[in-house]
Short mmCIF file of C-alpha atoms and ligand atoms in Angstrom, two decimals:
data_model
loop_
_atom_site.label_atom_id
_atom_site.label_comp_id
_atom_site.label_asym_id
_atom_site.label_seq_id
_atom_site.Cartn_x
_atom_site.Cartn_y
_atom_site.Cartn_z
CA MET A 1 -27.25 -0.36 7.83
CA PHE A 2 -24.29 -2.78 8.17
CA PRO A 3 -24.25 -5.53 5.95
CA GLU A 4 -24.20 -9.29 7.44
CA PHE A 5 -20.71 -10.07 9.08
CA THR A 6 -19.13 -13.54 8.20
CA LEU A 7 -16.86 -14.67 11.21
CA ARG A 8 -13.82 -16.18 9.27
CA TYR A 9 -11.18 -14.98 11.54
CA ALA A 10 -12.78 -14.95 14.51
CA ARG A 11 -13.80 -18.78 13.92
CA LEU A 12 -10.09 -19.66 13.91
CA PRO A 13 -8.58 -21.43 17.12
CA GLU A 14 -8.59 -18.97 20.22
CA ARG A 15 -4.53 -18.65 20.01
CA PHE A 16 -4.69 -16.63 16.68
CA PHE A 17 -6.21 -13.30 18.42
CA GLU A 18 -7.64 -11.89 21.63
CA ARG A 19 -11.17 -10.96 22.05
CA PHE A 20 -11.49 -7.25 22.72
CA ASP A 21 -14.18 -5.02 22.60
CA PRO A 22 -13.22 -1.18 21.66
CA VAL A 23 -12.91 0.93 24.13
CA PRO A 24 -15.64 3.89 24.10
CA VAL A 25 -14.76 7.50 23.42
CA PRO A 26 -16.28 10.48 24.80
CA ALA A 27 -17.76 12.31 21.76
CA PRO A 28 -17.56 10.49 18.38
CA ARG A 29 -18.12 12.60 15.44
CA LEU A 30 -18.16 11.13 12.03
CA VAL A 31 -15.65 13.59 9.80
CA ALA A 32 -15.23 11.22 6.88
CA PHE A 33 -17.41 8.59 5.19
CA ASN A 34 -16.64 6.91 2.07
CA ARG A 35 -20.18 6.41 0.40
CA ALA A 36 -18.55 4.63 -2.61
CA LEU A 37 -17.10 2.06 -0.81
CA ALA A 38 -19.71 1.44 1.72
CA GLU A 39 -22.26 0.99 -1.21
CA ALA A 40 -19.60 -1.59 -2.82
CA LEU A 41 -19.45 -3.35 0.46
CA GLY A 42 -23.35 -3.91 0.79
CA PHE A 43 -24.15 -1.25 3.26
CA ASP A 44 -27.71 -0.09 3.24
CA LEU A 45 -27.31 3.52 2.85
CA ALA A 46 -31.28 4.23 2.92
CA ALA A 47 -30.71 3.64 6.24
CA PHE A 48 -28.00 5.67 7.11
CA ASP A 49 -27.99 7.83 10.25
CA GLU A 50 -24.99 9.76 11.10
CA ALA A 51 -25.08 9.57 14.55
CA ARG A 52 -25.36 5.58 14.81
CA ALA A 53 -22.39 5.39 12.18
CA ALA A 54 -20.27 7.73 14.31
CA ASP A 55 -20.90 5.23 17.20
CA TRP A 56 -20.12 2.12 15.12
CA PHE A 57 -17.07 3.55 13.54
CA ALA A 58 -15.62 4.64 17.08
CA GLY A 59 -16.34 1.54 18.58
CA ASN A 60 -18.81 2.93 20.77
CA ALA A 61 -21.13 0.35 19.38
CA VAL A 62 -20.62 -3.07 17.94
CA PRO A 63 -22.59 -3.86 15.06
CA ALA A 64 -25.05 -7.10 15.11
CA GLY A 65 -23.05 -10.02 14.19
CA ALA A 66 -19.59 -8.55 14.66
CA GLU A 67 -17.35 -10.24 17.30
CA PRO A 68 -14.06 -8.04 17.47
CA VAL A 69 -10.89 -9.63 18.18
CA ALA A 70 -7.27 -8.16 17.96
CA GLN A 71 -5.31 -10.31 15.66
CA ALA A 72 -1.91 -11.96 16.80
CA TYR A 73 1.28 -11.38 14.78
CA ALA A 74 5.08 -10.79 15.06
CA GLY A 75 7.30 -9.00 13.04
CA HIS A 76 10.81 -7.92 11.60
CA GLN A 77 11.01 -4.17 12.30
CA PHE A 78 14.08 -2.42 10.86
CA GLY A 79 15.47 -6.21 10.60
CA HIS A 80 15.10 -6.85 14.12
CA PHE A 81 12.59 -9.69 15.08
CA ASN A 82 10.08 -9.27 17.72
CA PRO A 83 8.06 -12.24 18.42
CA ARG A 84 4.74 -10.47 19.67
CA LEU A 85 3.51 -7.27 17.93
CA GLY A 86 -0.26 -7.91 17.21
CA ASP A 87 -2.90 -5.27 16.95
CA GLY A 88 -1.98 -3.17 19.70
CA ARG A 89 -4.62 -0.47 18.73
CA ALA A 90 -6.92 -2.24 16.10
CA VAL A 91 -9.96 -4.37 16.29
CA LEU A 92 -11.22 -6.42 13.75
CA LEU A 93 -14.80 -6.47 13.61
CA GLY A 94 -15.25 -9.38 11.37
CA GLU A 95 -15.39 -9.87 7.56
CA VAL A 96 -18.34 -8.64 5.08
CA THR A 97 -18.89 -10.13 1.72
CA ASP A 98 -18.77 -7.24 -0.97
CA ARG A 99 -20.95 -6.90 -4.28
CA GLU A 100 -18.41 -8.78 -6.14
CA GLY A 101 -18.78 -11.45 -3.60
CA ARG A 102 -15.13 -11.06 -2.14
CA LEU A 103 -14.69 -11.34 1.80
CA CYS A 104 -13.59 -7.77 3.26
CA ASP A 105 -12.00 -7.31 6.71
CA ILE A 106 -13.64 -4.45 8.49
CA GLN A 107 -11.31 -3.07 11.12
CA LEU A 108 -11.13 -0.06 13.54
CA LYS A 109 -7.64 1.56 14.15
CA GLY A 110 -7.34 3.38 17.02
CA ALA A 111 -9.83 1.57 18.82
CA GLY A 112 -8.16 1.63 22.44
CA MET A 113 -5.70 -0.66 24.31
CA THR A 114 -5.37 -4.08 23.68
CA PRO A 115 -3.65 -7.27 25.16
CA PHE A 116 -0.92 -6.30 22.51
CA SER A 117 -0.61 -2.48 23.31
CA ARG A 118 2.68 -3.24 25.10
CA GLY A 119 2.24 0.14 27.20
CA ALA A 120 1.19 2.38 24.37
CA ASP A 121 -2.22 4.19 24.48
CA GLY A 122 -3.96 2.05 21.44
CA ARG A 123 -5.21 5.49 20.05
CA ALA A 124 -4.40 7.27 16.93
CA PRO A 125 -3.86 11.04 16.32
CA LEU A 126 -6.27 12.45 13.71
CA GLY A 127 -3.23 13.43 11.55
CA PRO A 128 -2.21 9.92 10.74
CA VAL A 129 -5.95 8.93 10.31
CA LEU A 130 -6.53 11.53 7.56
CA ARG A 131 -3.18 10.80 6.08
CA GLU A 132 -4.10 7.11 5.98
CA TYR A 133 -7.44 7.85 4.47
CA LEU A 134 -6.29 10.33 1.70
CA VAL A 135 -3.42 8.46 0.66
CA SER A 136 -4.91 4.71 0.86
CA GLU A 137 -8.07 6.03 -1.31
CA ALA A 138 -5.71 7.98 -3.92
CA MET A 139 -3.47 4.78 -4.35
CA HIS A 140 -6.77 2.92 -4.90
CA ARG A 141 -7.68 5.57 -7.77
CA LEU A 142 -4.24 5.11 -8.99
CA GLY A 143 -4.65 1.27 -9.57
CA VAL A 144 -2.48 0.18 -6.72
CA PRO A 145 -3.66 -2.66 -4.81
CA THR A 146 -4.39 -1.42 -1.24
CA THR A 147 -6.40 -1.56 1.82
CA ARG A 148 -9.08 1.43 1.70
CA ALA A 149 -10.73 3.72 4.27
CA LEU A 150 -14.20 3.77 4.95
CA ALA A 151 -14.57 6.34 7.51
CA ALA A 152 -13.12 8.54 10.07
CA VAL A 153 -14.18 9.77 13.23
CA THR A 154 -12.82 12.09 15.70
CA SER A 155 -13.08 10.89 19.59
CA GLY A 156 -13.48 13.83 21.64
CA GLU A 157 -10.33 13.01 23.50
CA GLN A 158 -6.99 14.23 22.96
CA VAL A 159 -3.95 12.04 22.35
CA PHE A 160 -0.20 12.75 23.47
CA ARG A 161 2.49 12.51 20.83
CA ARG A 162 4.95 15.47 20.37
CA VAL A 163 2.19 17.67 21.03
CA PRO A 164 -1.51 16.74 22.06
CA GLU A 165 -3.78 15.96 19.23
CA PRO A 166 -7.13 15.24 18.67
CA GLY A 167 -8.08 11.77 18.72
CA ALA A 168 -9.29 9.64 15.85
CA VAL A 169 -10.49 6.39 14.81
CA LEU A 170 -10.12 5.04 11.00
CA THR A 171 -12.25 2.06 9.72
CA ARG A 172 -9.96 0.17 7.69
CA VAL A 173 -11.17 -2.15 4.82
CA ALA A 174 -8.83 -4.87 3.53
CA SER A 175 -9.14 -8.17 1.69
CA SER A 176 -7.57 -9.48 4.98
CA HIS A 177 -5.16 -8.58 7.23
CA LEU A 178 -2.81 -11.42 7.18
CA ARG A 179 0.73 -10.38 6.53
CA VAL A 180 4.09 -12.19 6.70
CA GLY A 181 4.54 -11.27 10.68
CA THR A 182 1.29 -13.51 11.10
CA PHE A 183 3.14 -16.30 9.92
CA GLN A 184 6.23 -15.63 11.88
CA TYR A 185 4.22 -15.49 15.27
CA PHE A 186 3.39 -18.97 14.75
CA ALA A 187 6.44 -20.27 13.22
CA ALA A 188 8.45 -18.47 16.16
CA ARG A 189 6.45 -20.95 18.34
CA GLY A 190 6.91 -23.87 16.52
CA ASP A 191 3.33 -24.42 15.94
CA GLN A 192 3.28 -25.47 12.59
CA GLU A 193 -0.43 -26.65 12.67
CA ALA A 194 -1.11 -22.88 13.06
CA VAL A 195 0.92 -21.95 10.04
CA ARG A 196 -0.69 -24.63 7.97
CA THR A 197 -4.08 -23.42 9.19
CA LEU A 198 -3.01 -19.63 7.89
CA ALA A 199 -1.64 -20.67 4.59
CA ASP A 200 -5.13 -22.68 3.82
CA LEU A 201 -6.95 -19.44 5.14
CA ALA A 202 -4.95 -16.94 2.67
CA ILE A 203 -5.09 -19.60 -0.34
CA GLU A 204 -8.74 -19.73 0.36
CA ARG A 205 -9.10 -15.91 0.85
CA HIS A 206 -6.66 -14.67 -2.03
CA TYR A 207 -5.58 -17.39 -4.22
CA SER A 208 -8.17 -19.80 -4.78
CA GLN A 209 -8.25 -19.25 -8.63
CA LEU A 210 -4.47 -19.42 -9.10
CA HIS A 211 -3.78 -22.37 -7.11
CA PRO A 212 -4.93 -25.42 -9.35
CA GLN A 213 -2.79 -24.39 -12.29
CA LEU A 214 0.20 -23.47 -10.13
CA LEU A 215 0.03 -27.09 -8.67
CA GLU A 216 0.31 -28.64 -12.65
CA ARG A 217 3.73 -27.54 -12.47
CA GLU A 218 4.52 -29.48 -9.36
CA GLU A 219 3.59 -32.78 -10.77
CA GLY A 220 5.54 -35.74 -9.59
CA ASP A 221 5.60 -33.84 -6.15
CA ASP A 222 3.82 -34.86 -3.25
CA GLU A 223 0.38 -32.84 -3.81
CA THR A 224 0.55 -31.00 -0.51
CA SER A 225 4.13 -30.01 -0.60
CA GLY A 226 3.32 -28.38 -4.11
CA ARG A 227 0.38 -26.49 -2.71
CA TYR A 228 2.37 -24.46 -0.25
CA LEU A 229 5.57 -23.69 -2.54
CA ALA A 230 2.71 -22.32 -5.25
CA PHE A 231 1.40 -20.07 -2.39
CA LEU A 232 4.69 -18.91 -1.44
CA GLU A 233 5.15 -18.23 -5.35
CA ALA A 234 1.94 -16.39 -5.70
CA VAL A 235 2.34 -14.12 -2.98
CA ALA A 236 5.96 -13.47 -4.38
CA GLU A 237 4.00 -12.34 -7.54
CA ARG A 238 1.40 -10.09 -6.16
CA GLN A 239 4.52 -8.26 -4.07
CA ALA A 240 6.72 -7.81 -7.13
CA ALA A 241 3.82 -6.20 -9.06
CA LEU A 242 2.87 -4.18 -6.12
CA VAL A 243 6.46 -2.76 -5.39
CA ALA A 244 6.62 -2.21 -9.18
CA LYS A 245 3.60 -0.08 -9.20
CA TRP A 246 5.05 1.80 -5.99
CA MET A 247 8.26 2.53 -7.98
CA GLY A 248 6.21 3.64 -10.96
CA LEU A 249 4.46 6.49 -8.90
CA GLY A 250 7.58 7.53 -6.72
CA PHE A 251 5.95 6.18 -3.95
CA ILE A 252 7.85 5.56 -0.65
CA HIS A 253 6.01 3.23 1.92
CA GLY A 254 8.74 4.30 4.49
CA VAL A 255 8.30 1.12 7.21
CA MET A 256 8.46 -2.11 4.98
CA ASN A 257 8.52 -4.03 8.02
CA THR A 258 7.56 -8.04 7.84
CA ASP A 259 4.25 -6.91 9.80
CA ASN A 260 3.37 -4.18 7.21
CA CYS A 261 3.73 -6.76 4.28
CA THR A 262 0.48 -8.27 3.27
CA ILE A 263 -0.08 -11.85 2.32
CA SER A 264 -3.09 -10.40 -0.22
CA GLY A 265 -0.54 -8.01 -2.00
CA GLU A 266 -2.00 -5.02 -1.06
CA THR A 267 -0.29 -2.01 0.57
CA ILE A 268 -0.75 -1.42 4.18
CA ASP A 269 0.15 0.86 6.90
CA TYR A 270 0.69 4.24 5.61
CA GLY A 271 2.69 5.49 8.32
CA PRO A 272 5.58 8.06 7.41
CA CYS A 273 4.97 7.05 3.46
CA ALA A 274 5.46 9.76 0.83
CA PHE A 275 5.50 10.37 -2.74
CA MET A 276 8.93 11.59 -3.89
CA GLU A 277 9.00 14.90 -5.65
CA ALA A 278 12.63 15.75 -7.11
CA TYR A 279 13.60 12.41 -8.16
CA SER A 280 16.30 10.79 -6.28
CA PRO A 281 16.60 6.90 -5.80
CA THR A 282 18.19 7.32 -2.16
CA MET A 283 15.22 9.14 -1.20
CA VAL A 284 14.26 8.46 2.37
CA PHE A 285 11.40 10.21 4.19
CA SER A 286 10.73 8.48 7.43
CA SER A 287 12.36 10.28 10.53
CA ILE A 288 12.91 6.79 12.33
CA ASP A 289 14.68 5.25 9.18
CA GLU A 290 18.19 6.52 10.36
CA GLN A 291 19.94 3.81 7.93
CA GLY A 292 17.96 4.53 5.03
CA ARG A 293 16.77 1.00 4.85
CA TYR A 294 13.63 1.66 3.20
CA ALA A 295 14.95 4.16 0.72
CA TYR A 296 13.12 4.42 -2.57
CA ARG A 297 15.51 2.18 -4.62
CA ASN A 298 15.75 -0.54 -1.73
CA GLN A 299 12.12 -1.09 -1.95
CA PRO A 300 12.19 -4.27 -4.30
CA TRP A 301 14.85 -5.84 -2.34
CA LEU A 302 13.25 -5.57 0.94
CA ALA A 303 10.01 -6.89 -0.41
CA GLN A 304 12.34 -9.79 -1.36
CA TRP A 305 13.50 -9.91 2.14
CA ASN A 306 10.11 -10.30 3.68
CA LEU A 307 9.21 -12.86 1.38
CA ALA A 308 12.22 -14.80 2.37
CA ARG A 309 11.15 -14.71 6.03
CA LEU A 310 7.66 -15.74 4.74
CA ALA A 311 9.58 -18.49 3.05
CA GLU A 312 11.18 -19.55 5.96
CA THR A 313 7.98 -20.15 7.95
CA LEU A 314 6.51 -22.61 5.14
CA LEU A 315 9.62 -24.69 5.02
CA PRO A 316 8.06 -27.92 6.85
CA LEU A 317 4.80 -27.65 4.69
CA ILE A 318 6.80 -27.24 1.41
CA ASP A 319 8.74 -30.39 1.92
CA PRO A 320 9.52 -32.36 4.90
CA ASP A 321 13.18 -32.90 3.93
CA HIS A 322 14.69 -29.64 5.13
CA GLU A 323 17.39 -29.40 2.65
CA SER A 324 15.05 -30.03 -0.35
CA ALA A 325 12.68 -27.54 1.34
CA VAL A 326 15.29 -24.76 1.35
CA LYS A 327 16.15 -25.35 -2.08
CA LYS A 328 12.75 -25.19 -3.64
CA ALA A 329 12.11 -22.01 -1.47
CA THR A 330 15.34 -20.47 -2.34
CA ALA A 331 14.56 -20.91 -6.19
CA VAL A 332 11.34 -18.96 -5.74
CA ILE A 333 12.98 -16.21 -3.57
CA GLU A 334 15.60 -15.82 -6.18
CA ALA A 335 12.99 -15.70 -8.92
CA PHE A 336 11.84 -12.41 -7.43
CA GLU A 337 14.50 -10.58 -8.97
CA PRO A 338 13.85 -11.21 -12.57
CA ARG A 339 9.98 -11.21 -11.92
CA TYR A 340 10.09 -7.89 -10.38
CA GLU A 341 12.60 -6.57 -12.90
CA ALA A 342 9.81 -7.46 -15.46
CA GLU A 343 6.74 -5.93 -13.86
CA TRP A 344 8.96 -2.74 -13.60
CA LEU A 345 9.88 -2.64 -16.91
CA ALA A 346 6.48 -3.10 -18.08
CA VAL A 347 5.21 -0.63 -15.90
CA MET A 348 7.97 1.93 -17.11
CA ARG A 349 7.29 1.19 -20.67
CA ALA A 350 3.66 2.05 -20.50
CA LYS A 351 5.01 5.40 -18.53
CA LEU A 352 6.82 6.21 -21.70
CA GLY A 353 3.91 5.49 -24.10
CA LEU A 354 5.26 2.03 -25.30
CA THR A 355 3.53 -1.14 -25.76
CA ARG A 356 5.87 -3.08 -28.00
CA GLU A 357 8.84 -4.66 -26.38
CA GLU A 358 12.27 -4.20 -27.50
CA GLU A 359 15.70 -4.69 -26.22
CA GLY A 360 16.91 -1.38 -25.57
CA ASP A 361 13.93 -0.50 -23.50
CA ARG A 362 15.54 -0.86 -20.10
CA GLU A 363 18.28 1.61 -21.24
CA LEU A 364 15.95 4.05 -22.63
CA VAL A 365 14.22 4.17 -19.18
CA GLU A 366 17.29 4.34 -17.23
CA ALA A 367 18.76 7.07 -19.26
CA LEU A 368 15.31 9.13 -18.42
CA LEU A 369 15.71 8.54 -14.76
CA ALA A 370 19.41 9.62 -14.88
CA ALA A 371 18.08 12.58 -16.64
CA LEU A 372 15.29 13.54 -13.94
CA GLU A 373 18.11 12.97 -11.10
CA ALA A 374 20.64 15.29 -12.92
CA GLY A 375 17.73 17.96 -13.44
CA ARG A 376 16.13 17.46 -9.85
CA ALA A 377 13.01 17.08 -12.10
CA ASP A 378 9.41 16.55 -10.05
CA PHE A 379 8.96 12.68 -10.89
CA THR A 380 5.25 12.88 -11.23
CA LEU A 381 4.99 16.01 -13.49
CA ALA A 382 8.03 15.04 -15.82
CA PHE A 383 6.14 11.89 -16.61
CA ARG A 384 2.72 13.48 -16.78
CA ARG A 385 3.95 16.55 -19.06
CA LEU A 386 6.19 14.27 -21.19
CA SER A 387 3.19 13.53 -23.40
CA GLU A 388 3.37 16.97 -24.14
CA VAL A 389 6.49 16.63 -25.91
CA THR A 390 4.53 14.36 -28.51
CA GLN A 391 2.64 17.41 -29.60
CA GLU A 392 4.77 20.75 -29.23
CA ASN A 393 7.73 22.41 -27.63
CA ALA A 394 6.49 21.58 -24.49
CA PRO A 395 8.01 24.36 -22.34
CA ALA A 396 6.10 23.14 -19.01
CA PHE A 397 7.93 19.95 -19.43
CA HIS A 398 11.49 21.55 -19.57
CA GLU A 399 11.05 24.18 -17.02
CA LEU A 400 11.04 21.07 -14.32
CA PHE A 401 14.53 20.51 -15.10
CA GLU A 402 17.36 22.50 -13.44
CA ASN A 403 19.56 21.51 -16.00
CA ASP A 404 18.69 19.47 -19.32
CA GLY A 405 21.57 18.65 -20.80
CA ALA A 406 20.90 14.61 -20.48
CA LEU A 407 17.44 15.49 -21.49
CA GLN A 408 18.30 16.82 -24.75
CA GLU A 409 20.27 13.86 -25.40
CA TRP A 410 17.62 11.52 -24.55
CA LEU A 411 14.44 13.26 -26.22
CA PRO A 412 15.62 12.21 -29.72
CA ARG A 413 16.37 8.46 -28.64
CA TRP A 414 12.72 8.38 -27.10
CA ARG A 415 11.14 9.95 -30.44
CA GLU A 416 13.00 7.54 -32.44
CA ARG A 417 11.61 4.51 -30.46
CA LEU A 418 8.13 6.04 -30.41
CA ALA A 419 8.27 5.97 -34.24
CA ARG A 420 8.55 2.25 -34.03
CA GLU A 421 5.24 1.91 -32.04
CA GLY A 422 3.34 2.51 -35.36
CA VAL A 423 0.76 4.89 -34.03
CA GLY A 424 -0.08 8.37 -33.83
CA MET A 425 1.38 10.74 -31.29
CA GLU A 426 -2.09 11.75 -30.19
CA GLU A 427 -2.49 8.22 -29.17
CA ILE A 428 0.57 7.81 -27.62
CA ALA A 429 -0.03 11.17 -25.28
CA ALA A 430 -3.54 9.59 -24.47
CA ARG A 431 -1.77 6.11 -23.64
CA MET A 432 0.46 8.16 -21.40
CA ASN A 433 -1.92 10.37 -19.44
CA ALA A 434 -3.86 7.00 -18.59
CA VAL A 435 -1.18 6.08 -16.62
CA ASN A 436 1.29 9.11 -15.71
CA PRO A 437 -1.10 10.83 -13.10
CA LEU A 438 -1.69 14.58 -12.55
CA TYR A 439 -2.61 14.47 -9.05
CA ILE A 440 -1.10 12.64 -6.24
CA PRO A 441 -0.89 13.09 -2.73
CA ARG A 442 1.66 15.51 -1.99
CA ASN A 443 3.10 15.63 1.22
CA HIS A 444 2.67 19.47 1.56
CA GLN A 445 -1.04 19.43 0.49
CA VAL A 446 -1.60 16.40 2.89
CA GLU A 447 -0.08 18.39 5.94
CA ARG A 448 -2.00 21.25 4.97
CA VAL A 449 -5.27 19.63 5.14
CA ILE A 450 -4.36 17.86 8.26
CA ALA A 451 -3.33 21.14 9.89
CA ALA A 452 -6.80 22.82 9.04
CA ALA A 453 -8.81 19.67 10.49
CA ALA A 454 -6.66 19.28 13.67
CA GLU A 455 -5.90 22.66 14.61
CA HIS A 456 -9.06 24.66 13.16
CA ASP A 457 -11.72 21.79 13.19
CA ASP A 458 -11.77 22.75 9.33
CA PHE A 459 -12.36 19.67 7.08
CA ALA A 460 -12.95 21.72 4.07
CA PRO A 461 -9.59 21.46 2.60
CA PHE A 462 -9.46 17.61 3.42
CA GLU A 463 -12.63 17.05 1.56
CA ALA A 464 -11.33 19.30 -1.52
CA LEU A 465 -8.31 17.33 -1.71
CA ALA A 466 -9.99 14.00 -1.42
CA GLU A 467 -11.89 15.05 -4.10
CA VAL A 468 -9.12 16.10 -6.62
CA LEU A 469 -7.02 12.76 -5.44
CA ALA A 470 -10.46 10.92 -6.86
CA GLU A 471 -9.45 11.30 -10.45
CA PRO A 472 -5.70 11.84 -10.70
CA PHE A 473 -5.32 11.08 -14.53
CA THR A 474 -8.19 13.91 -15.42
CA GLU A 475 -7.13 17.40 -15.82
CA GLN A 476 -9.18 19.42 -13.49
CA PRO A 477 -9.79 22.93 -14.50
CA GLY A 478 -9.14 25.42 -11.69
CA ARG A 479 -7.22 22.62 -9.20
CA GLU A 480 -3.83 23.51 -11.03
CA SER A 481 -2.31 24.23 -7.79
CA TYR A 482 -3.06 20.74 -6.46
CA ALA A 483 -0.65 19.28 -9.18
CA LEU A 484 2.30 21.34 -8.49
CA SER A 485 5.15 20.41 -6.14
CA ALA A 486 5.77 22.06 -3.04
CA PRO A 487 7.01 25.73 -3.03
CA PRO A 488 10.56 25.68 -1.42
CA ALA A 489 9.35 27.00 1.94
CA GLU A 490 6.77 24.17 2.13
CA ARG A 491 8.84 21.42 1.11
CA VAL A 492 8.71 18.11 3.12
CA PHE A 493 11.71 15.93 3.72
CA ARG A 494 10.76 14.26 6.80
CA THR A 495 7.53 12.27 7.60
CA PHE A 496 6.64 11.02 11.20
CA CYS A 497 4.90 7.63 12.09
CA GLY A 498 2.96 9.80 14.41
CA THR A 499 1.48 6.38 16.12
P1 LIG B 501 2.74 0.19 13.01
O1 LIG B 501 4.06 0.92 13.15
O2 LIG B 501 1.52 1.00 12.92
O3 LIG B 501 3.00 -0.99 12.06
O4 LIG B 501 2.64 -0.54 14.48
C1 LIG B 501 3.70 -1.68 15.01
C2 LIG B 501 3.59 -2.15 16.16
O5 LIG B 501 3.03 -1.09 17.20
C3 LIG B 501 1.70 -2.93 16.01
O6 LIG B 501 2.03 -4.04 17.05
C4 LIG B 501 1.04 -2.02 16.38
O7 LIG B 501 -0.20 -2.30 17.04
C5 LIG B 501 1.72 -1.15 17.59
N1 LIG B 501 1.03 0.12 18.11
C6 LIG B 501 1.38 1.45 17.05
N2 LIG B 501 0.62 2.21 17.79
C7 LIG B 501 0.33 1.90 19.01
C8 LIG B 501 -0.41 2.50 19.86
N3 LIG B 501 -0.90 3.93 19.83
N4 LIG B 501 -0.71 1.87 20.82
C9 LIG B 501 -0.73 0.48 20.92
N5 LIG B 501 -0.02 -0.06 19.91
C10 LIG B 501 0.50 0.45 18.88
MG1 LIG B 502 1.72 -2.03 11.21
#
């Protein structure tokens, strides 16, 4: 059933990983399987056997051709550097080539204690596994670059966190698991050769098309130095685009540590993440983020901070002359700000139904956000129902606002601006509904389905929610409740890593 493995990472020098076989679990049971993704990855589903699949996705059997490794990485966690984190509970089976010819990592998360576990149990509770499954797949459907979820199994044993919970293993698919922290691991050891190997691997896997054009701009430079500066710039571009998408969806990652910042530009590690309901730019969910470091509005600047940490690891490759390397890298890091601002404005323009670019657009967007904040309006529904204002009175839109003074001033400005788009209101509404989702993984819904699964072994609510989230932009009759914000008693303000 498994497609053929290519061992790209496991063929790097031994210091990049620890060989490690997943630790078998007592009673693997497949509780979720992503058939569409499996097909895209080239799995042979005609040969699908549920019991065998459960063994593979639990780590009780290693598929032919895989060579499991735990990857080495370091990371800044909440600003503090840890030189050795690594996969403490994850194992990379190897890479497979998907139907479009791209290499994808297949990783089991929750596969037991590895040499990087640092005293923790190497396991994952079912709750966080289902949360990552739902949210990562929802993000994919929302058009956000992300790791994917291929399968979830329960292990038949309990793991102990705040309370005992059923244990589980998630099969995660990523275009790679290279992180800023992977580069930091080797840079902190002064291993420049390894940093170069990693950069070359990352360019090969993620930036091979971009790279020739980017090099041209570096004319006159030594060829090699131009390559790594171009690489840094390319990663910065992807991160700017990624965070702009998060911001446009009200998504708060919650743990933007450098080990959770991918080189590919995919979202990774759905721990205490959440989608905002009432709009508030200072919103923080994660229970461990006491300083509000990873608040909604800080996310772009944290991505930039993480990129600066990546830049530091690349300095000797960018230019043998340290001062000159710093100058070049700094220019790239500083360019992140206007790059991000442009990405963000593009996202927000689209949310307002605008395709033309005009001078006052930024102020228009900011004024709407201020109105949302003043009215404590649900971020997702406000943008979604704004399209109704193009057609009629839109009471459902207005009732999202506790007070709509600022909004009343804003609406005529927007109407005036829309008139200059030169298309009919129906077309504007259709454009808006294609980018403003109706269904997002709302915290109370996610927690409800996790509770049913973990406490009552009932996975039907999980499956129903996953199905709704697969079509986030399409109105689904009979499923209205999934679109609504949490009733007061069910509001979630704190999320937990639960690792
Ligand atoms: P995360 O918070 O998932 O990004 O993980 C940060 C670090 O802690 C990584 O090195 C993980 O491998 C490690 N880690 C998290 N949870 C566990 C666990 N249950 N057992 C072992 N290591 C863990
Ligand atoms: Mg992590």
